[in-house]
């Protein structure tokens, strides 16, 4: 009995050590993947700055300043991780990845420049927006220039299905912006249902396209790549909901004061959930006012929080995050898959 017990105890210790080594090895693999990703992001940033510098003059200076101000680089990061998953899994790479990463970041940055004009935002990442310094027309032209530069890379991916996806995604992003502009200051036009469509068009589709196109560039079959597309779209929806919360409890890094969406007539999930669940006419009138005092904005924000708007939005973030992870079922258990799951987890931990 003693011998058997000692053997069992020794075996358990051995298994424990083995499991610890496996976990340690996995962590090292993930750390190495992050290092490779960081190196590729740095290459992409240099490529971006070089490409934007070709415009010369004030336009090039402004665009480079916006790019250099930072950002999460989430879209090109997702594209690269999915590309790495695809090319590592089947041993072949059908196209380069850096041009695709540049395209995605250019499309995103162009949309931010245009959004800042529409929202009349004073700052982006604590840097003065282009239109506040040089006017609306100039800012719109800078955004258009970035989109034109992005299109220069399309020929690299001809025949892969990537061009069609990015073209449709660009169209959807514009439709999402039109939808938002058409419903400003109106609780009748802005509903939870219309908001869901809008955030998919403005945010989720581009994240989904980043994952899908990265996987296709790496040689993954379309059926498998669709799982990554669904992952990106679910993550994109969670990401936008998380961003909406900044209007109620702003992050110092965002450079965005509380209540700016409310002030500009943009009603996001926290407000829409509360107001369409049980409309308070007095608060509804304040929301739809085109000129609001700081006191009125604070009153609106407090009302929405007291009535569960923040709590409900956090629940939706968790739900979307779970859908994102579930979308990866059926894909090989690679280090890239673990990194994608980790990205989702970090998003949840940030705000919830």
XYZ file of C-alpha atoms in Angstrom:
352
model
C 0.000 0.000 0.000
C 2.760 2.376 0.948
C 4.654 1.601 -2.223
C 1.538 2.054 -4.362
C 0.702 5.318 -2.624
C 4.258 6.580 -3.035
C 4.179 5.635 -6.724
C 0.831 7.406 -7.233
C 2.094 10.505 -5.433
C 5.294 10.500 -7.494
C 3.254 10.101 -10.693
C 0.964 13.006 -9.743
C 3.984 15.215 -9.057
C 5.428 14.157 -12.419
C 2.178 14.994 -14.196
C 2.027 18.322 -12.371
C 5.546 19.206 -13.469
C 4.764 18.133 -17.019
C 1.616 20.287 -17.077
C 3.622 23.201 -15.695
C 6.214 22.784 -18.435
C 3.476 22.675 -21.080
C 1.910 25.882 -19.736
C 5.318 27.532 -19.570
C 6.031 26.434 -23.137
C 2.677 27.830 -24.278
C 3.404 31.152 -22.590
C 6.783 31.295 -24.303
C 5.129 30.551 -27.650
C 2.609 33.319 -27.071
C 5.320 35.749 -26.009
C 7.275 34.913 -29.158
C 4.157 35.453 -31.290
C 3.565 38.850 -29.692
C 7.194 39.779 -30.393
C 6.791 38.834 -34.046
C 3.518 40.763 -34.210
C 5.119 43.860 -32.703
C 7.939 43.669 -35.253
C 5.409 43.463 -38.107
C 3.389 46.383 -36.703
C 6.552 48.488 -36.613
C 7.278 47.588 -40.236
C 3.697 48.514 -41.131
C 3.977 51.880 -39.382
C 7.137 52.690 -41.311
C 5.408 51.654 -44.519
C 2.433 53.866 -43.641
C 4.545 56.900 -42.833
C 6.526 56.448 -46.033
C 3.404 56.068 -48.181
C 1.667 59.066 -46.604
C 4.802 61.173 -46.920
C 4.486 60.986 -50.701
C 1.702 63.574 -50.616
C 4.182 66.103 -49.248
C 3.330 69.474 -47.760
C 0.714 70.098 -45.108
C -1.467 67.093 -46.002
C 1.391 64.636 -45.530
C 2.385 66.297 -42.268
C -1.161 66.102 -40.868
C -1.706 62.486 -41.886
C 1.652 61.412 -40.496
C 0.847 63.180 -37.212
C -2.446 61.265 -36.890
C -0.738 57.951 -37.676
C 2.168 58.635 -35.321
C -0.248 59.513 -32.484
C -0.698 55.793 -31.938
C -3.839 53.763 -31.613
C -4.450 50.097 -30.890
C -3.572 48.899 -34.424
C -6.235 46.283 -33.769
C -7.240 45.679 -37.386
C -3.771 44.998 -38.806
C -2.938 42.981 -35.671
C -5.945 40.734 -36.210
C -5.061 40.349 -39.887
C -1.507 39.304 -39.039
C -2.492 36.820 -36.316
C -5.038 35.167 -38.633
C -2.466 35.160 -41.431
C 0.025 33.470 -39.113
C -2.596 30.908 -38.092
C -3.398 30.133 -41.737
C 0.131 29.963 -43.109
C 1.427 28.021 -40.118
C -1.348 25.496 -40.380
C -0.881 24.519 -44.017
C 2.694 25.566 -44.693
C 1.920 27.938 -47.549
C 1.517 31.671 -47.956
C -0.475 32.865 -50.939
C 0.241 36.591 -50.577
C 2.134 39.222 -48.613
C 0.558 40.485 -45.414
C 2.135 43.926 -44.854
C 0.270 45.653 -47.731
C -3.012 44.271 -46.384
C -2.168 45.527 -42.894
C -1.481 48.984 -44.353
C -4.754 48.967 -46.272
C -6.751 48.132 -43.172
C -5.088 50.821 -41.042
C -5.501 53.403 -43.826
C -9.199 52.585 -44.176
C -9.653 52.854 -40.417
C -7.690 56.111 -40.084
C -9.585 57.661 -43.015
C -12.872 56.792 -41.315
C -11.650 58.412 -38.078
C -10.739 61.641 -39.898
C -14.177 61.723 -41.527
C -15.896 60.846 -38.231
C -14.123 63.716 -36.498
C -15.489 66.114 -39.113
C -19.042 64.793 -38.744
C -18.848 64.812 -34.921
C -16.910 68.095 -34.838
C -14.452 66.438 -32.448
C -11.706 68.682 -31.119
C -9.168 65.967 -30.350
C -8.261 62.427 -31.329
C -5.829 60.526 -29.054
C -5.053 63.830 -27.325
C -3.952 65.323 -30.669
C -5.905 68.226 -32.278
C -8.071 66.959 -35.130
C -7.227 68.022 -38.682
C -10.454 69.930 -39.356
C -10.117 72.076 -36.214
C -6.700 73.255 -37.372
C -7.082 73.402 -41.143
C -10.781 73.292 -41.942
C -13.394 70.746 -42.940
C -12.581 70.584 -46.650
C -8.919 69.945 -46.017
C -9.690 67.198 -43.480
C -12.109 65.452 -45.857
C -9.476 65.537 -48.588
C -6.916 64.000 -46.210
C -9.312 61.144 -45.467
C -10.043 60.667 -49.176
C -6.314 60.612 -49.924
C -5.779 57.816 -47.388
C -8.546 55.763 -49.001
C -7.000 56.314 -52.433
C -3.600 55.191 -51.122
C -5.179 52.076 -49.658
C -6.605 51.157 -53.066
C -3.093 51.102 -54.545
C -2.449 47.764 -52.825
C -5.540 46.000 -54.193
C -3.759 44.543 -57.222
C -1.636 42.359 -54.917
C -4.717 40.398 -53.830
C -6.541 40.102 -57.152
C -8.487 36.854 -57.510
C -8.371 35.895 -53.830
C -11.726 37.316 -52.756
C -10.031 39.935 -50.592
C -10.703 42.901 -52.881
C -14.428 42.167 -52.990
C -14.639 41.914 -49.198
C -12.780 45.194 -48.624
C -14.839 46.984 -51.282
C -18.094 45.863 -49.649
C -16.743 46.742 -46.201
C -15.944 50.295 -47.368
C -19.499 50.625 -48.666
C -20.950 49.352 -45.399
C -18.842 51.814 -43.391
C -20.264 54.688 -45.443
C -23.819 53.391 -45.029
C -23.276 53.210 -41.281
C -22.166 56.829 -41.231
C -25.186 57.871 -43.302
C -27.467 55.988 -40.911
C -25.958 57.793 -37.917
C -26.207 61.227 -39.564
C -29.843 60.670 -40.582
C -30.954 59.923 -37.026
C -29.150 62.594 -35.025
C -31.058 63.942 -31.988
C -34.029 61.644 -32.692
C -35.114 58.872 -30.340
C -37.638 57.815 -32.969
C -34.918 57.219 -35.567
C -32.303 55.896 -33.171
C -33.479 52.580 -31.749
C -31.635 49.567 -30.302
C -32.331 47.759 -33.594
C -30.998 50.525 -35.847
C -28.011 50.910 -33.537
C -27.136 47.213 -33.907
C -27.059 47.599 -37.697
C -25.024 50.792 -37.417
C -22.246 49.398 -35.221
C -21.905 46.380 -37.483
C -21.536 48.665 -40.488
C -19.195 51.202 -38.869
C -17.048 48.892 -36.739
C -17.746 45.156 -36.742
C -17.524 44.493 -40.477
C -14.018 45.947 -40.760
C -12.739 43.833 -37.859
C -14.375 40.771 -39.408
C -12.837 41.608 -42.783
C -9.418 42.017 -41.135
C -9.554 38.469 -39.757
C -11.056 36.951 -42.902
C -8.698 38.640 -45.367
C -5.656 37.889 -43.224
C -6.636 34.212 -43.196
C -7.183 34.154 -46.984
C -3.809 35.819 -47.572
C -2.262 33.058 -45.478
C -3.857 30.344 -47.590
C -6.762 29.252 -45.381
C -9.835 27.741 -47.014
C -12.839 30.085 -47.107
C -15.004 27.837 -44.934
C -12.467 27.971 -42.112
C -11.753 31.667 -42.701
C -15.474 32.384 -42.185
C -15.099 31.277 -38.557
C -12.455 33.964 -38.099
C -14.698 36.479 -39.816
C -17.466 35.766 -37.315
C -14.914 36.044 -34.532
C -13.868 39.502 -35.779
C -17.417 40.745 -36.145
C -18.397 39.599 -32.640
C -15.237 41.171 -31.253
C -16.011 44.346 -33.223
C -19.466 44.609 -31.718
C -18.037 44.118 -28.204
C -15.309 46.646 -28.966
C -17.823 49.292 -30.077
C -20.024 48.725 -27.042
C -16.947 49.091 -24.851
C -16.087 52.324 -26.668
C -19.612 53.614 -26.046
C -19.006 53.407 -22.315
C -16.257 56.020 -22.653
C -18.976 58.632 -23.095
C -20.188 57.847 -19.578
C -16.876 57.248 -17.773
C -14.133 58.541 -20.075
C -10.671 57.027 -20.219
C -7.925 59.649 -19.833
C -6.101 58.065 -22.790
C -9.035 58.674 -25.130
C -8.872 62.439 -24.783
C -12.660 62.443 -25.077
C -14.699 64.249 -22.393
C -17.839 62.642 -20.973
C -21.147 63.256 -22.700
C -19.844 64.168 -26.153
C -22.026 61.635 -27.955
C -25.074 62.839 -26.017
C -24.172 66.442 -26.782
C -23.891 65.687 -30.519
C -27.200 63.839 -30.689
C -25.627 60.380 -30.957
C -27.429 57.901 -28.707
C -25.507 54.710 -27.981
C -26.554 51.460 -26.332
C -26.679 52.662 -22.684
C -29.050 55.504 -23.572
C -31.115 53.551 -26.105
C -31.656 50.618 -23.740
C -32.947 52.865 -20.959
C -35.057 55.207 -23.111
C -36.744 52.501 -25.193
C -37.376 50.304 -22.162
C -39.257 52.949 -20.219
C -39.330 56.409 -21.770
C -39.017 59.363 -19.410
C -40.447 62.282 -21.379
C -38.445 64.887 -19.486
C -35.128 63.097 -20.137
C -36.207 62.352 -23.717
C -36.753 66.062 -24.345
C -33.318 66.842 -22.934
C -31.715 64.201 -25.143
C -33.338 65.601 -28.275
C -32.343 69.194 -27.507
C -29.712 70.448 -29.940
C -28.169 72.787 -27.378
C -27.554 71.292 -23.960
C -25.900 72.780 -20.904
C -23.224 70.856 -18.995
C -25.699 70.491 -16.132
C -28.272 68.905 -18.467
C -25.712 66.493 -19.899
C -24.665 65.429 -16.387
C -28.314 64.906 -15.480
C -28.850 62.685 -18.550
C -25.732 60.625 -17.852
C -26.704 60.069 -14.222
C -30.241 59.037 -15.201
C -28.974 56.472 -17.716
C -26.566 54.956 -15.191
C -29.180 54.810 -12.404
C -31.603 52.991 -14.704
C -29.257 50.208 -15.753
C -27.858 51.447 -19.073
C -24.228 50.888 -18.101
C -24.933 47.514 -16.508
C -26.854 46.274 -19.551
C -24.104 47.378 -21.939
C -21.485 45.516 -19.901
C -23.645 42.392 -20.076
C -23.802 42.756 -23.859
C -20.011 43.098 -24.017
C -19.638 39.805 -22.136
C -22.202 38.126 -24.413
C -20.484 39.296 -27.605
C -17.105 38.279 -26.227
C -18.391 34.781 -25.539
C -19.778 34.580 -29.093
C -16.384 35.627 -30.436
C -14.597 32.825 -28.573
C -17.278 30.279 -29.545
C -16.725 31.212 -33.203
C -13.250 29.696 -32.985
C -14.619 26.201 -32.259
C -13.409 23.765 -34.876
C -10.193 25.638 -35.602
C -6.886 24.000 -34.581
C -5.662 24.751 -31.047
C -2.709 26.848 -32.152
C -0.858 29.590 -30.305
C -2.598 32.084 -32.604
C -5.990 30.850 -31.433
C -4.912 31.343 -27.819
C -3.775 34.880 -28.628
C -7.148 35.684 -30.222
C -8.918 34.430 -27.095
C -6.548 36.504 -24.969
C -7.438 39.635 -26.980
C -11.091 39.047 -26.158
C -10.323 38.485 -22.477
C -8.362 41.732 -22.248
C -11.295 43.596 -23.745
C -13.658 42.163 -21.128
C -11.278 42.962 -18.271
C -10.785 46.554 -19.414
C -14.321 47.742 -18.758
C -16.272 45.012 -17.042
